[in-house]
Every structure is written in C-alpha cells, then in structure tokens.
Amino acid sequence: MKWSLRLGSLLGIPIYMHVTFLLLLAWIGVVHWTQEHSVRAVASGVGFILAIFLCVVLHELGHALTARRFGIKTRDITLLPIGGLARLERMPDEPVQELWVAVAGPAVNVVIAAALAAWLIAAEALEPLGGLGVAVGPFLQRLFVVNVLLVAFNMIPAFPMDGGRVLRAVLAMRLEYTKATHIASSVGQAFALLFGFAGLFVNPILIFIALFVWIGAAQEASMVQMKTALGGIPVGRAMLTEFHTLRPSDTLARAVELTLASSQKDFPVVEEARIVGVLVQGDVVAALSASGSATRVGDVMRRDYQVVDPSEMLETVFERLQQCACRTVPVLRHGQLIGLATMDNIGEFIAIKGALAKTGRSA
Ligand code: ZN
C-alpha cells in the first residue's frame, strides 16, 4: 500500500504501518498532553494504542498463518488506524477453508482475552462486569475489554468484517458462490443501516462504522454484480474438464484428427500421467508445412508453458492469458492435470453468467 512504512517481518510476512497510523498516535499523544500535561499520561495513552495494535497484528497473523496451511501466501500485513489488513495472495476456493481463514483472526483475540481474564482473575484484579471499560481501569483490564470488542466487531456478519466472510463461506457451502456473496453483502448493508440509525441516537462512532460497513458491502456486491463472471470466482469452477490430451510420441496427424473432430485448438501433452508440454495450434500448422504430419508431438510442443491452480481467481488467469498471448493454460492440482482454462471458455462463462443474471437465476 502507498504511504506505508515497513516495520519488519514476522514469520516471513512483511509488516507495514500506514503513515496515517502515526497521525493517530500523534493525536492520542496530544489529547493526553492537553488533558493531563504529563509525559506519563502521554506514554500510557500511546502505549495502550500500540498494545491494541499488537493484538491486531496477531489477529492478522491468525488469518495469514491459517491461509498458509492451505498453501496460500500473504503478501503483507498493513496497520491502518481502523485496524489491520492482511493481503492474501488469493482466497481459498473451498468454502470450508475460507471459513477457517476468516475465523482464525477473531479466534486469536478470544485466546488473548481469555489469557488476560485468567491473569486478572488470578490476581483478583478483575472489576465486576459493569465497571469494565476501554477508557477506565488498569492497563491489562482495558486491553481485555478491547480484545472482547475486537471479537464482537469482527464477527458482525458484514463485509469487510470477518463475520461477513464467515457468513458467505457458510452460504457458499449450499449455494453458488456469487449468490452467496450477494446475500452476504445484502445482510451487511442491512447491518450498516442499523448502525447508522443507532448512531444518530446512541453514539456518533456508529455512523462511522456504518459508513465503513456500507462501503465494504457495496464493494463486495459490485464485485459480484459488475464483474459477475470474473470477480471472486476460482478457475476450478469455469475450466474445461472434457478435453483431449496427446503423448509426446503421437504424430501431428493425430493432433489434426482431434482438432477436426472436436473444437479443441491446443492440447496438453502428457507422459506417464504428468504434463510435459502444450501443443499449440499455430505451431502445428507451421510444423505441418515444414516437416509433415509424421512429425512427433514432442518435437513441436512448447516446454515452457504457464500453469494455474484451480483456486486461482478467473480475473488473474484472464490477465495472464492476455499477457502470455496463449489461448490455453493447463489447470493443475497437486501436479495433476484436471482441466484447461481457455480464453474461449472464460468468454463463454461470462456470457452465460450475464444471461443468467438478467433472469435472476444463478448457474
Ligand atoms: Zn480479521
């Protein structure tokens, strides 16, 4: 993210702090100074904010490390005044995995809160529930309250909160992915309205949260509505699963035969159940005129080709297809060829999605 300072890295994940976060610290410092005119008050105010953000970093690490268990890397974690942001390279394609990744963050705060509560109870320092607050009481007790609030806030079932992702993941186990997103973002916006309304009467902070939630839900919804076909949909759901393969020892005559019999233009070349190359139509035509139809596929196929994982997003695969100027990319899961992603195929997927969206149905 622009305007971010690198703080270092934790478990291989770079941690950044957005400059606006420094403004927040400065503001807290100034507020404490004008109120109490003591360096100690400033230090404890700023120290408390830093402690909160340590909890937020641990929360984001919860997401990042769970994602890592599913083989998903995290580009970085950035601290913003409104919270943390872990940028995962992609979202898991399995709803169950998305559920785990989303839940892992708040779970970290549950653990911190439980540990602090245990400590406070052991030290007989915990105030009765009515006396708890973020602004009053000893440091650790306030930190306990903050962690409880972090869990509650993040589990609100609205994007961009973790609760929104949990809701979508649960819905996606039964419904189609775009439909699940649509319902989850509508629920989020209903919550935003509720917050905004409550904010008018209870606490103006709620209006700010409402705005934040509304924008998050709208972003998630527009991703679905506008980029219906591409946004947030893994390749695994739009790949070609019925296709022909060739062996390196096959002749180009066999390739021509298959091309004429089906509509397939490019072929994955497989040897002993492993993909070893891609035979591209343009190369076949050139080779046919140069050396005839008895030429081996293995001599014409491309050995440097791109592959994609079924959980990669259509958007990124579409970009890659454009960049590499190739029409076909093999889809591999754990090294096994399970499908083909082609420009034509993705185009058809978009067209079908668009048509279904107009009639209000889902694929
Ligand atoms: Zn989170």
Coordinates of C-alpha atoms and ligand atoms in Angstrom, one line a residue:
M1 CA 0.0 0.0 0.0
K2 CA 1.2 3.5 -0.8
W3 CA 2.4 5.7 2.1
S4 CA 3.3 2.7 4.2
L5 CA 6.4 2.2 6.3
R6 CA 8.0 -1.2 6.6
L7 CA 8.3 -2.2 10.3
G8 CA 10.0 -5.5 9.6
S9 CA 8.7 -9.0 9.1
L10 CA 7.1 -11.7 11.2
L11 CA 7.3 -15.4 10.2
G12 CA 8.2 -14.3 6.7
I13 CA 5.4 -11.9 6.3
P14 CA 6.3 -8.2 5.9
I15 CA 4.6 -5.8 8.3
Y16 CA 3.8 -2.3 7.2
M17 CA 2.4 0.7 9.1
H18 CA 0.4 3.3 7.1
V19 CA 1.6 6.9 7.8
T20 CA -1.9 7.8 8.9
F21 CA -1.4 5.4 11.8
L22 CA 1.4 7.8 13.0
L23 CA -1.2 10.6 12.9
L24 CA -3.4 8.6 15.2
L25 CA -0.5 8.1 17.6
A26 CA 0.3 11.8 17.5
W27 CA -3.3 12.7 18.0
I28 CA -3.6 10.4 21.1
G29 CA -0.4 11.9 22.5
V30 CA -1.7 15.5 22.0
V31 CA -5.1 14.7 23.6
H32 CA -3.4 13.2 26.7
W33 CA -0.9 16.1 26.9
T34 CA -3.6 18.8 26.8
Q35 CA -5.7 16.9 29.3
E36 CA -3.1 16.0 31.9
H37 CA 0.1 17.8 31.0
S38 CA 2.3 14.8 31.9
V39 CA 4.7 12.7 29.9
R40 CA 3.5 9.7 31.8
A41 CA -0.1 10.2 30.6
V42 CA 1.1 10.6 27.0
A43 CA 3.3 7.4 27.3
S44 CA 0.4 5.4 28.7
G45 CA -2.0 6.6 26.1
V46 CA 0.3 5.9 23.2
G47 CA 1.4 2.7 24.8
F48 CA -2.2 1.5 25.0
I49 CA -2.7 2.2 21.3
L50 CA 0.4 0.2 20.5
A51 CA -0.7 -2.7 22.7
I52 CA -4.1 -2.7 20.8
F53 CA -2.3 -2.8 17.5
L54 CA -0.1 -5.6 18.6
C55 CA -3.3 -7.5 19.2
V56 CA -4.5 -6.5 15.8
V57 CA -1.2 -7.8 14.2
L58 CA -1.6 -11.1 16.0
H59 CA -5.2 -11.2 14.7
E60 CA -4.0 -10.7 11.1
L61 CA -1.3 -13.3 11.6
G62 CA -4.1 -15.7 12.6
H63 CA -5.6 -15.2 9.2
A64 CA -2.2 -15.3 7.4
L65 CA -1.0 -18.5 9.1
T66 CA -4.2 -20.4 8.6
A67 CA -4.2 -19.4 4.9
R68 CA -0.6 -20.7 4.8
R69 CA -1.8 -24.1 6.0
F70 CA -3.9 -24.2 2.8
G71 CA -0.9 -23.2 0.7
I72 CA -1.9 -19.5 0.3
K73 CA 0.8 -16.9 0.8
T74 CA 0.2 -13.5 2.4
R75 CA 1.8 -10.6 0.6
D76 CA 1.9 -8.3 3.6
I77 CA 0.1 -7.0 6.7
T78 CA -0.6 -3.3 7.0
L79 CA -1.6 -1.4 10.1
L80 CA -4.2 1.2 9.5
P81 CA -5.9 3.5 12.0
I82 CA -9.1 1.5 11.5
G83 CA -7.4 -1.9 12.0
G84 CA -5.2 -4.3 10.3
L85 CA -5.2 -5.6 6.7
A86 CA -3.7 -8.9 5.7
R87 CA -3.4 -9.1 1.9
L88 CA -3.7 -12.8 0.9
E89 CA -2.5 -13.7 -2.5
R90 CA -5.9 -15.3 -3.1
M91 CA -8.9 -16.6 -1.3
P92 CA -9.3 -20.3 -0.8
D93 CA -11.7 -21.9 -3.3
E94 CA -13.2 -24.3 -0.8
P95 CA -15.8 -22.5 1.4
V96 CA -14.6 -24.6 4.4
Q97 CA -11.1 -23.2 4.0
E98 CA -12.4 -19.6 3.7
L99 CA -14.4 -20.2 6.9
W100 CA -11.3 -21.3 8.8
V101 CA -9.2 -18.4 7.4
A102 CA -11.9 -15.9 8.4
V103 CA -12.5 -17.4 11.9
A104 CA -8.8 -17.7 12.7
G105 CA -8.3 -13.9 13.2
P106 CA -11.1 -13.4 15.9
A107 CA -10.0 -16.7 17.5
V108 CA -6.6 -15.1 18.3
N109 CA -8.4 -12.3 20.2
V110 CA -10.5 -14.9 22.0
V111 CA -7.3 -16.5 23.2
I112 CA -5.7 -13.2 24.2
A113 CA -8.9 -12.1 26.1
A114 CA -9.1 -15.5 27.8
A115 CA -5.4 -15.3 28.9
L116 CA -5.9 -11.7 30.2
A117 CA -9.1 -12.7 32.0
A118 CA -7.3 -15.6 33.6
W119 CA -4.5 -13.4 34.7
L120 CA -6.8 -10.7 36.1
I121 CA -8.9 -13.3 37.9
A122 CA -5.8 -14.9 39.4
A123 CA -4.6 -11.5 40.6
E124 CA -8.1 -10.8 41.9
A125 CA -7.9 -7.6 39.9
L126 CA -10.9 -8.0 37.6
E127 CA -13.7 -5.4 38.1
P128 CA -17.3 -6.5 38.1
L129 CA -18.7 -6.5 34.6
G130 CA -20.5 -3.2 35.0
G131 CA -17.2 -1.4 35.9
L132 CA -15.3 -2.6 32.7
G133 CA -14.5 -0.1 30.0
V134 CA -11.9 0.9 27.4
A135 CA -11.2 4.2 29.0
V136 CA -11.1 3.3 32.7
G137 CA -9.3 0.9 34.9
P138 CA -5.8 -0.8 34.8
F139 CA -4.0 -1.3 31.5
L140 CA -4.4 -5.1 31.3
Q141 CA -8.1 -4.9 32.1
R142 CA -8.7 -2.3 29.3
L143 CA -6.7 -4.5 27.0
F144 CA -9.0 -7.4 27.9
V145 CA -12.1 -5.2 27.0
V146 CA -10.5 -4.2 23.7
N147 CA -10.0 -7.8 22.7
V148 CA -13.6 -8.7 23.6
L149 CA -14.7 -5.8 21.4
L150 CA -12.4 -6.8 18.6
V151 CA -14.0 -10.2 18.5
A152 CA -17.5 -8.8 18.7
F153 CA -16.8 -6.2 16.0
N154 CA -15.1 -8.6 13.6
M155 CA -17.8 -11.2 13.9
I156 CA -20.5 -8.8 12.8
P157 CA -21.8 -10.6 9.7
A158 CA -21.0 -7.9 7.3
F159 CA -18.2 -7.2 4.8
P160 CA -15.4 -6.2 5.2
M161 CA -15.5 -7.8 8.6
D162 CA -14.5 -11.4 9.2
G163 CA -18.1 -12.2 10.1
G164 CA -19.1 -11.3 6.5
R165 CA -16.7 -13.8 5.1
V166 CA -17.8 -16.4 7.6
L167 CA -21.4 -15.8 6.5
R168 CA -20.5 -16.1 2.8
A169 CA -18.5 -19.3 3.4
V170 CA -21.4 -20.9 5.2
L171 CA -23.8 -19.8 2.5
A172 CA -21.4 -21.0 -0.2
M173 CA -21.4 -24.5 1.2
R174 CA -25.0 -24.7 0.0
L175 CA -25.4 -22.0 -2.7
E176 CA -23.4 -20.9 -5.7
Y177 CA -20.5 -18.6 -4.9
T178 CA -21.8 -15.3 -6.5
K179 CA -25.3 -15.9 -4.9
A180 CA -23.7 -16.4 -1.5
T181 CA -21.7 -13.2 -1.9
H182 CA -24.8 -11.3 -2.9
I183 CA -26.8 -12.5 0.1
A184 CA -23.9 -11.8 2.5
S185 CA -23.4 -8.3 1.2
S186 CA -27.1 -7.5 1.5
V187 CA -27.1 -8.7 5.1
G188 CA -24.0 -6.4 5.6
Q189 CA -25.8 -3.4 4.2
A190 CA -28.8 -4.1 6.4
F191 CA -26.4 -4.0 9.4
A192 CA -24.9 -0.8 8.1
L193 CA -28.4 0.9 8.0
L194 CA -29.0 -0.4 11.6
F195 CA -25.7 1.0 12.8
G196 CA -26.2 4.3 11.0
F197 CA -29.7 4.7 12.6
A198 CA -28.5 3.7 16.0
G199 CA -25.6 6.1 15.6
L200 CA -27.9 9.0 15.3
F201 CA -29.3 8.3 18.8
V202 CA -26.6 6.4 20.7
N203 CA -23.0 7.1 19.6
P204 CA -21.8 9.0 16.5
I205 CA -18.9 6.5 16.2
L206 CA -21.5 4.0 15.0
I207 CA -22.2 6.3 12.0
F208 CA -18.5 6.0 11.0
I209 CA -18.7 2.2 11.4
A210 CA -21.9 2.2 9.3
L211 CA -20.2 4.0 6.5
F212 CA -17.2 1.6 6.7
V213 CA -19.5 -1.4 6.6
W214 CA -21.7 0.0 3.8
I215 CA -18.7 0.7 1.6
G216 CA -17.3 -2.8 2.3
A217 CA -20.6 -4.5 1.5
A218 CA -21.1 -2.3 -1.7
Q219 CA -17.6 -3.2 -2.9
E220 CA -18.1 -6.9 -2.3
A221 CA -21.6 -6.7 -4.0
S222 CA -20.4 -4.7 -7.0
M223 CA -17.5 -7.1 -7.5
V224 CA -20.3 -9.7 -7.9
Q225 CA -22.7 -7.6 -9.9
M226 CA -20.3 -5.8 -12.3
K227 CA -17.6 -8.4 -12.7
T228 CA -20.1 -11.2 -12.0
A229 CA -18.3 -13.6 -14.2
L230 CA -14.7 -12.9 -13.1
G231 CA -14.7 -11.4 -9.6
G232 CA -14.0 -13.8 -6.8
I233 CA -14.6 -17.0 -8.9
P234 CA -11.9 -19.6 -8.9
V235 CA -10.8 -21.2 -12.2
G236 CA -11.9 -24.6 -10.9
R237 CA -15.5 -23.5 -11.5
A238 CA -15.1 -22.3 -15.0
M239 CA -12.4 -24.6 -16.5
L240 CA -12.9 -27.1 -19.4
T241 CA -13.0 -30.5 -17.9
E242 CA -13.6 -32.5 -21.1
F243 CA -10.6 -32.3 -23.4
H244 CA -8.2 -34.5 -25.3
T245 CA -4.5 -34.9 -24.4
L246 CA -1.6 -36.1 -26.6
R247 CA 1.5 -38.0 -25.9
P248 CA 5.0 -36.8 -27.0
S249 CA 5.2 -39.9 -29.2
D250 CA 2.0 -39.1 -31.0
T251 CA 2.2 -37.7 -34.5
L252 CA 0.9 -34.4 -35.7
A253 CA -1.6 -36.4 -37.8
R254 CA -3.2 -37.4 -34.5
A255 CA -3.4 -33.8 -33.4
V256 CA -5.0 -32.8 -36.7
E257 CA -7.5 -35.6 -36.3
L258 CA -8.5 -34.5 -32.8
T259 CA -8.7 -30.8 -33.9
L260 CA -11.1 -31.6 -36.7
A261 CA -13.2 -34.0 -34.5
S262 CA -13.6 -31.5 -31.6
S263 CA -13.3 -27.8 -31.2
Q264 CA -10.1 -28.0 -29.2
K265 CA -7.2 -26.0 -30.6
D266 CA -4.4 -26.5 -28.1
F267 CA -3.6 -29.8 -26.4
P268 CA -1.8 -30.6 -23.1
V269 CA 0.9 -33.2 -23.8
V270 CA 1.0 -35.9 -21.1
E271 CA 3.5 -38.6 -20.4
E272 CA 3.1 -41.1 -17.5
A273 CA 0.2 -39.1 -16.1
R274 CA 2.4 -35.9 -15.9
I275 CA 2.1 -32.9 -18.2
V276 CA 5.3 -32.3 -20.1
G277 CA 4.2 -29.7 -22.6
V278 CA 1.5 -27.9 -24.6
L279 CA 0.8 -28.3 -28.3
V280 CA -0.4 -25.0 -29.8
Q281 CA -2.4 -24.9 -33.0
G282 CA -0.3 -22.2 -34.6
D283 CA 2.9 -24.4 -34.1
V284 CA 1.1 -27.4 -35.5
V285 CA 0.2 -25.6 -38.7
A286 CA 3.8 -24.3 -39.1
A287 CA 5.3 -27.7 -38.4
L288 CA 2.9 -29.4 -40.8
S289 CA 4.1 -27.3 -43.7
A290 CA 7.7 -27.5 -42.7
S291 CA 8.1 -31.2 -41.9
G292 CA 4.8 -33.0 -42.5
S293 CA 2.2 -34.9 -40.5
A294 CA 4.6 -37.6 -39.3
T295 CA 6.4 -35.2 -37.0
R296 CA 6.3 -36.2 -33.4
V297 CA 4.2 -34.0 -31.0
G298 CA 7.2 -34.0 -28.6
D299 CA 9.3 -32.1 -31.2
V300 CA 6.7 -29.4 -31.7
M301 CA 5.2 -28.9 -28.3
R302 CA 6.1 -25.9 -26.1
R303 CA 8.0 -26.9 -23.0
D304 CA 7.8 -23.5 -21.3
Y305 CA 4.2 -23.0 -20.6
Q306 CA 2.2 -21.5 -17.8
V307 CA 0.0 -23.5 -15.4
V308 CA -2.6 -22.4 -13.0
D309 CA -4.1 -23.7 -9.7
P310 CA -7.9 -24.4 -9.7
S311 CA -8.2 -21.9 -6.8
E312 CA -6.7 -19.0 -8.7
M313 CA -9.2 -16.3 -9.5
L314 CA -10.5 -16.0 -13.0
E315 CA -9.6 -12.4 -13.1
T316 CA -5.9 -13.1 -12.6
V317 CA -5.9 -16.0 -15.0
F318 CA -7.6 -13.9 -17.6
E319 CA -4.9 -11.3 -17.2
R320 CA -2.2 -14.0 -17.5
L321 CA -3.8 -15.4 -20.6
Q322 CA -3.7 -11.9 -22.2
Q323 CA -0.1 -11.3 -21.1
C324 CA 1.3 -14.6 -22.3
A325 CA -0.6 -14.4 -25.6
C326 CA -1.5 -18.0 -25.2
R327 CA -5.0 -19.2 -25.5
T328 CA -4.9 -22.2 -23.2
V329 CA -3.5 -22.8 -19.8
P330 CA -3.5 -26.2 -18.1
V331 CA -5.1 -26.3 -14.7
L332 CA -3.1 -28.5 -12.2
R333 CA -4.0 -29.6 -8.7
H334 CA -1.0 -31.0 -6.9
G335 CA 0.7 -31.6 -10.2
Q336 CA -2.3 -33.5 -11.7
L337 CA -3.9 -32.1 -14.8
I338 CA -7.5 -31.6 -14.0
G339 CA -8.7 -29.1 -16.6
L340 CA -7.9 -26.4 -19.2
A341 CA -8.5 -22.7 -18.8
T342 CA -9.0 -21.1 -22.3
M343 CA -10.0 -17.6 -23.5
D344 CA -13.0 -19.1 -25.3
N345 CA -14.1 -21.0 -22.3
I346 CA -13.8 -18.0 -19.9
G347 CA -15.7 -15.9 -22.5
E348 CA -18.5 -18.4 -22.7
F349 CA -18.6 -18.5 -18.9
I350 CA -19.0 -14.7 -18.8
A351 CA -21.8 -14.8 -21.4
I352 CA -23.7 -17.5 -19.5
K353 CA -23.3 -15.7 -16.2
G354 CA -24.6 -12.4 -17.8
A355 CA -27.6 -14.1 -19.3
L356 CA -28.5 -15.8 -16.0
A357 CA -28.0 -12.6 -14.0
K358 CA -30.7 -10.9 -16.2
T359 CA -33.2 -13.6 -15.5
G360 CA -32.3 -13.6 -11.8
R361 CA -31.1 -17.2 -11.8
S362 CA -27.7 -18.5 -10.9
A363 CA -25.6 -21.1 -12.6
Ligands
ZN1 ZN -9.8 -10.3 10.7

